[in-house]
PDB file of C-alpha atoms in Angstrom:
ATOM      1  CA  MET A   1      53.184 -21.161 167.579  1.00  0.00           C
ATOM      2  CA  THR A   2      55.513 -22.061 170.414  1.00  0.00           C
ATOM      3  CA  GLU A   3      57.497 -19.880 172.772  1.00  0.00           C
ATOM      4  CA  VAL A   4      61.213 -20.501 172.461  1.00  0.00           C
ATOM      5  CA  ARG A   5      63.704 -18.854 174.768  1.00  0.00           C
ATOM      6  CA  MET A   6      66.657 -18.012 172.561  1.00  0.00           C
ATOM      7  CA  ARG A   7      69.888 -17.070 174.306  1.00  0.00           C
ATOM      8  CA  VAL A   8      71.663 -14.689 171.916  1.00  0.00           C
ATOM      9  CA  ASN A   9      74.812 -12.702 172.687  1.00  0.00           C
ATOM     10  CA  GLY A  10      74.276 -13.175 176.414  1.00  0.00           C
ATOM     11  CA  THR A  11      70.618 -12.106 176.488  1.00  0.00           C
ATOM     12  CA  THR A  12      67.569 -14.377 176.617  1.00  0.00           C
ATOM     13  CA  HIS A  13      64.862 -13.537 174.095  1.00  0.00           C
ATOM     14  CA  PRO A  14      61.456 -15.238 174.411  1.00  0.00           C
ATOM     15  CA  VAL A  15      60.070 -15.540 170.884  1.00  0.00           C
ATOM     16  CA  GLU A  16      56.804 -16.969 169.571  1.00  0.00           C
ATOM     17  CA  ILE A  17      57.675 -19.016 166.502  1.00  0.00           C
ATOM     18  CA  ASP A  18      56.445 -21.805 164.328  1.00  0.00           C
ATOM     19  CA  ALA A  19      58.369 -25.078 164.716  1.00  0.00           C
ATOM     20  CA  ARG A  20      59.759 -24.673 161.176  1.00  0.00           C
ATOM     21  CA  VAL A  21      61.502 -21.316 161.762  1.00  0.00           C
ATOM     22  CA  SER A  22      65.254 -21.381 161.246  1.00  0.00           C
ATOM     23  CA  VAL A  23      67.752 -19.836 163.636  1.00  0.00           C
ATOM     24  CA  LEU A  24      68.507 -17.306 160.880  1.00  0.00           C
ATOM     25  CA  ASP A  25      64.902 -16.183 160.501  1.00  0.00           C
ATOM     26  CA  ALA A  26      64.368 -16.125 164.278  1.00  0.00           C
ATOM     27  CA  LEU A  27      67.442 -13.918 164.705  1.00  0.00           C
ATOM     28  CA  ARG A  28      66.498 -11.513 161.942  1.00  0.00           C
ATOM     29  CA  GLU A  29      62.695 -11.413 162.200  1.00  0.00           C
ATOM     30  CA  HIS A  30      61.987 -12.081 165.871  1.00  0.00           C
ATOM     31  CA  VAL A  31      65.088 -10.981 167.794  1.00  0.00           C
ATOM     32  CA  GLY A  32      65.857  -8.043 165.470  1.00  0.00           C
ATOM     33  CA  LEU A  33      69.533  -8.837 164.842  1.00  0.00           C
ATOM     34  CA  THR A  34      70.229  -8.371 161.146  1.00  0.00           C
ATOM     35  CA  GLY A  35      74.027  -8.749 161.067  1.00  0.00           C
ATOM     36  CA  THR A  36      73.647 -12.417 160.150  1.00  0.00           C
ATOM     37  CA  LYS A  37      72.914 -12.473 156.434  1.00  0.00           C
ATOM     38  CA  LYS A  38      70.613 -14.604 154.333  1.00  0.00           C
ATOM     39  CA  GLY A  39      72.607 -15.546 151.262  1.00  0.00           C
ATOM     40  CA  CYS A  40      71.530 -18.715 149.520  1.00  0.00           C
ATOM     41  CA  ASP A  41      69.169 -19.968 152.286  1.00  0.00           C
ATOM     42  CA  GLN A  42      70.370 -23.500 151.424  1.00  0.00           C
ATOM     43  CA  GLY A  43      73.574 -23.855 153.467  1.00  0.00           C
ATOM     44  CA  ALA A  44      75.898 -23.431 150.495  1.00  0.00           C
ATOM     45  CA  CYS A  45      77.359 -19.945 150.986  1.00  0.00           C
ATOM     46  CA  GLY A  46      78.076 -19.520 154.710  1.00  0.00           C
ATOM     47  CA  ALA A  47      76.774 -15.935 154.948  1.00  0.00           C
ATOM     48  CA  CYS A  48      74.480 -17.052 157.780  1.00  0.00           C
ATOM     49  CA  THR A  49      77.209 -18.623 159.937  1.00  0.00           C
ATOM     50  CA  VAL A  50      76.842 -18.009 163.675  1.00  0.00           C
ATOM     51  CA  LEU A  51      78.319 -19.719 166.722  1.00  0.00           C
ATOM     52  CA  ALA A  52      76.276 -22.080 168.910  1.00  0.00           C
ATOM     53  CA  ASP A  53      78.120 -22.738 172.161  1.00  0.00           C
ATOM     54  CA  GLY A  54      81.270 -21.691 170.299  1.00  0.00           C
ATOM     55  CA  GLU A  55      80.765 -24.066 167.345  1.00  0.00           C
ATOM     56  CA  ARG A  56      80.000 -22.658 163.916  1.00  0.00           C
ATOM     57  CA  ILE A  57      76.638 -23.528 162.409  1.00  0.00           C
ATOM     58  CA  LEU A  58      74.757 -22.549 159.284  1.00  0.00           C
ATOM     59  CA  SER A  59      71.815 -20.766 160.838  1.00  0.00           C
ATOM     60  CA  CYS A  60      69.652 -21.103 157.715  1.00  0.00           C
ATOM     61  CA  LEU A  61      69.686 -24.903 158.131  1.00  0.00           C
ATOM     62  CA  ALA A  62      69.202 -25.013 161.923  1.00  0.00           C
ATOM     63  CA  LEU A  63      65.765 -24.970 163.505  1.00  0.00           C
ATOM     64  CA  ALA A  64      65.467 -22.380 166.273  1.00  0.00           C
ATOM     65  CA  MET A  65      63.611 -24.796 168.544  1.00  0.00           C
ATOM     66  CA  GLN A  66      66.591 -27.165 168.499  1.00  0.00           C
ATOM     67  CA  TYR A  67      68.880 -24.429 169.817  1.00  0.00           C
ATOM     68  CA  GLU A  68      66.797 -23.409 172.814  1.00  0.00           C
ATOM     69  CA  GLY A  69      69.078 -23.257 175.832  1.00  0.00           C
ATOM     70  CA  ARG A  70      72.259 -22.953 173.774  1.00  0.00           C
ATOM     71  CA  GLU A  71      74.291 -19.752 173.552  1.00  0.00           C
ATOM     72  CA  ILE A  72      74.059 -18.273 170.063  1.00  0.00           C
ATOM     73  CA  THR A  73      76.684 -15.688 169.165  1.00  0.00           C
ATOM     74  CA  THR A  74      76.046 -13.473 166.165  1.00  0.00           C
ATOM     75  CA  ILE A  75      78.372 -10.865 164.692  1.00  0.00           C
ATOM     76  CA  GLU A  76      76.694  -8.276 166.949  1.00  0.00           C
ATOM     77  CA  GLY A  77      78.048 -10.196 169.966  1.00  0.00           C
ATOM     78  CA  VAL A  78      81.569 -10.709 168.640  1.00  0.00           C
ATOM     79  CA  ASP A  79      84.516  -8.796 170.064  1.00  0.00           C
ATOM     80  CA  HIS A  80      87.519 -10.524 168.508  1.00  0.00           C
ATOM     81  CA  PRO A  81      90.876  -9.492 167.011  1.00  0.00           C
ATOM     82  CA  LEU A  82      89.706 -10.964 163.682  1.00  0.00           C
ATOM     83  CA  GLN A  83      87.522  -7.918 163.139  1.00  0.00           C
ATOM     84  CA  ALA A  84      90.488  -5.545 163.140  1.00  0.00           C
ATOM     85  CA  ALA A  85      92.536  -8.034 161.111  1.00  0.00           C
ATOM     86  CA  PHE A  86      89.809  -8.148 158.425  1.00  0.00           C
ATOM     87  CA  VAL A  87      90.006  -4.359 158.173  1.00  0.00           C
ATOM     88  CA  HIS A  88      93.812  -4.302 158.191  1.00  0.00           C
ATOM     89  CA  HIS A  89      94.142  -7.002 155.492  1.00  0.00           C
ATOM     90  CA  ASP A  90      91.160  -5.808 153.405  1.00  0.00           C
ATOM     91  CA  GLY A  91      89.377  -9.105 154.064  1.00  0.00           C
ATOM     92  CA  PHE A  92      86.080  -7.710 152.828  1.00  0.00           C
ATOM     93  CA  GLN A  93      84.836  -5.672 149.929  1.00  0.00           C
ATOM     94  CA  CYS A  94      81.069  -5.360 149.809  1.00  0.00           C
ATOM     95  CA  GLY A  95      80.886  -6.736 153.366  1.00  0.00           C
ATOM     96  CA  TYR A  96      77.861  -8.971 152.803  1.00  0.00           C
ATOM     97  CA  CYS A  97      79.667 -12.197 153.702  1.00  0.00           C
ATOM     98  CA  THR A  98      81.886 -10.648 156.377  1.00  0.00           C
ATOM     99  CA  SER A  99      79.729 -11.471 159.401  1.00  0.00           C
ATOM    100  CA  GLY A 100      79.571 -15.138 158.387  1.00  0.00           C
ATOM    101  CA  GLN A 101      83.276 -15.183 157.505  1.00  0.00           C
ATOM    102  CA  ILE A 102      84.256 -13.797 160.916  1.00  0.00           C
ATOM    103  CA  CYS A 103      81.970 -16.134 162.882  1.00  0.00           C
ATOM    104  CA  SER A 104      83.176 -19.079 160.821  1.00  0.00           C
ATOM    105  CA  ALA A 105      86.821 -18.116 161.314  1.00  0.00           C
ATOM    106  CA  ILE A 106      86.348 -17.876 165.091  1.00  0.00           C
ATOM    107  CA  GLY A 107      84.810 -21.360 165.114  1.00  0.00           C
ATOM    108  CA  MET A 108      87.498 -22.671 162.774  1.00  0.00           C
ATOM    109  CA  LEU A 109      90.294 -21.350 164.981  1.00  0.00           C
ATOM    110  CA  ALA A 110      88.692 -23.103 167.985  1.00  0.00           C
ATOM    111  CA  GLU A 111      88.480 -26.348 165.989  1.00  0.00           C
ATOM    112  CA  HIS A 112      92.152 -26.022 165.071  1.00  0.00           C
ATOM    113  CA  ARG A 113      93.170 -25.336 168.690  1.00  0.00           C
ATOM    114  CA  ALA A 114      91.258 -28.494 169.674  1.00  0.00           C
ATOM    115  CA  GLY A 115      93.409 -30.455 167.213  1.00  0.00           C
ATOM    116  CA  MET A 116      90.657 -31.251 164.731  1.00  0.00           C
ATOM    117  CA  PRO A 117      92.054 -32.167 161.299  1.00  0.00           C
ATOM    118  CA  SER A 118      90.705 -30.988 157.953  1.00  0.00           C
ATOM    119  CA  ALA A 119      90.729 -32.561 154.506  1.00  0.00           C
ATOM    120  CA  ALA A 120      94.038 -30.742 153.903  1.00  0.00           C
ATOM    121  CA  THR A 121      95.720 -32.139 157.028  1.00  0.00           C
ATOM    122  CA  GLU A 122      98.582 -34.381 155.972  1.00  0.00           C
ATOM    123  CA  ASP A 123      99.059 -36.247 159.277  1.00  0.00           C
ATOM    124  CA  VAL A 124      95.800 -36.529 161.211  1.00  0.00           C
ATOM    125  CA  SER A 125      97.622 -37.961 164.248  1.00  0.00           C
ATOM    126  CA  LYS A 126      99.213 -34.537 164.902  1.00  0.00           C
ATOM    127  CA  THR A 127      97.752 -31.097 165.442  1.00  0.00           C
ATOM    128  CA  PRO A 128      97.993 -29.548 161.981  1.00  0.00           C
ATOM    129  CA  THR A 129      99.988 -26.429 161.281  1.00  0.00           C
ATOM    130  CA  LEU A 130      97.607 -23.663 160.318  1.00  0.00           C
ATOM    131  CA  THR A 131      98.939 -22.985 156.837  1.00  0.00           C
ATOM    132  CA  ALA A 132      97.183 -20.940 154.170  1.00  0.00           C
ATOM    133  CA  GLU A 133      96.126 -24.246 152.588  1.00  0.00           C
ATOM    134  CA  GLU A 134      94.619 -25.418 155.908  1.00  0.00           C
ATOM    135  CA  ILE A 135      92.782 -22.111 156.331  1.00  0.00           C
ATOM    136  CA  ARG A 136      91.409 -22.208 152.778  1.00  0.00           C
ATOM    137  CA  GLU A 137      90.157 -25.772 153.276  1.00  0.00           C
ATOM    138  CA  ARG A 138      88.636 -25.032 156.673  1.00  0.00           C
ATOM    139  CA  MET A 139      86.908 -21.879 155.373  1.00  0.00           C
ATOM    140  CA  SER A 140      85.765 -23.450 152.087  1.00  0.00           C
ATOM    141  CA  GLY A 141      82.109 -23.387 153.166  1.00  0.00           C
ATOM    142  CA  ASN A 142      82.125 -19.578 153.223  1.00  0.00           C
ATOM    143  CA  LEU A 143      81.882 -17.886 149.850  1.00  0.00           C
ATOM    144  CA  CYS A 144      82.906 -14.327 149.026  1.00  0.00           C
ATOM    145  CA  ARG A 145      81.427 -13.119 145.775  1.00  0.00           C
ATOM    146  CA  CYS A 146      83.877 -10.192 145.691  1.00  0.00           C
ATOM    147  CA  GLY A 147      86.886 -12.510 145.828  1.00  0.00           C
ATOM    148  CA  ALA A 148      88.506 -11.119 148.995  1.00  0.00           C
ATOM    149  CA  TYR A 149      89.890 -14.565 149.856  1.00  0.00           C
ATOM    150  CA  ASN A 150      93.553 -13.505 150.038  1.00  0.00           C
ATOM    151  CA  GLY A 151      92.693 -10.806 152.573  1.00  0.00           C
ATOM    152  CA  ILE A 152      90.513 -13.200 154.552  1.00  0.00           C
ATOM    153  CA  VAL A 153      93.291 -15.809 154.726  1.00  0.00           C
ATOM    154  CA  ALA A 154      95.845 -13.123 155.692  1.00  0.00           C
ATOM    155  CA  ALA A 155      93.539 -11.851 158.470  1.00  0.00           C
ATOM    156  CA  ILE A 156      93.105 -15.352 159.871  1.00  0.00           C
ATOM    157  CA  GLU A 157      96.840 -16.082 159.636  1.00  0.00           C
ATOM    158  CA  ASP A 158      97.604 -12.803 161.409  1.00  0.00           C
ATOM    159  CA  THR A 159      95.127 -13.563 164.195  1.00  0.00           C
ATOM    160  CA  ALA A 160      96.216 -17.188 164.624  1.00  0.00           C
ATOM    161  CA  ARG A 161      99.831 -16.241 165.437  1.00  0.00           C
TER     162      ARG A 161
END
């Protein structure tokens, strides 16, 4: 066991963990923040998405020890217009994936503002227009088993304006 000082939502949490503990498990089992969900536990569904220094990561695939000293933001630490937009556009149904969807969308919007292209970007030499197609491509790593994709895209479009 090793002590890791995790900085989560602006607060430092010293936790005693094994070197193999993921960020997801450290957040849920050691820090006590359960908003980040364990979906597939293999990096395929995106339910565990959090922000590390503003960049989206799949917390089930990231080792907590590697993120010591970085600012982790979970859904509990988010205060963003996307949350209201998800409600307004019915971008959730059961809500299980919502925390990962919102964290991923915040990271995706930052990537877009930085001019990063996606696989759907037609001209990678220009900052892409954030079309529904761009949003769907950029959010493709986040699954919604209820099929609320149209509401999710509408919420992101609304927030990106």
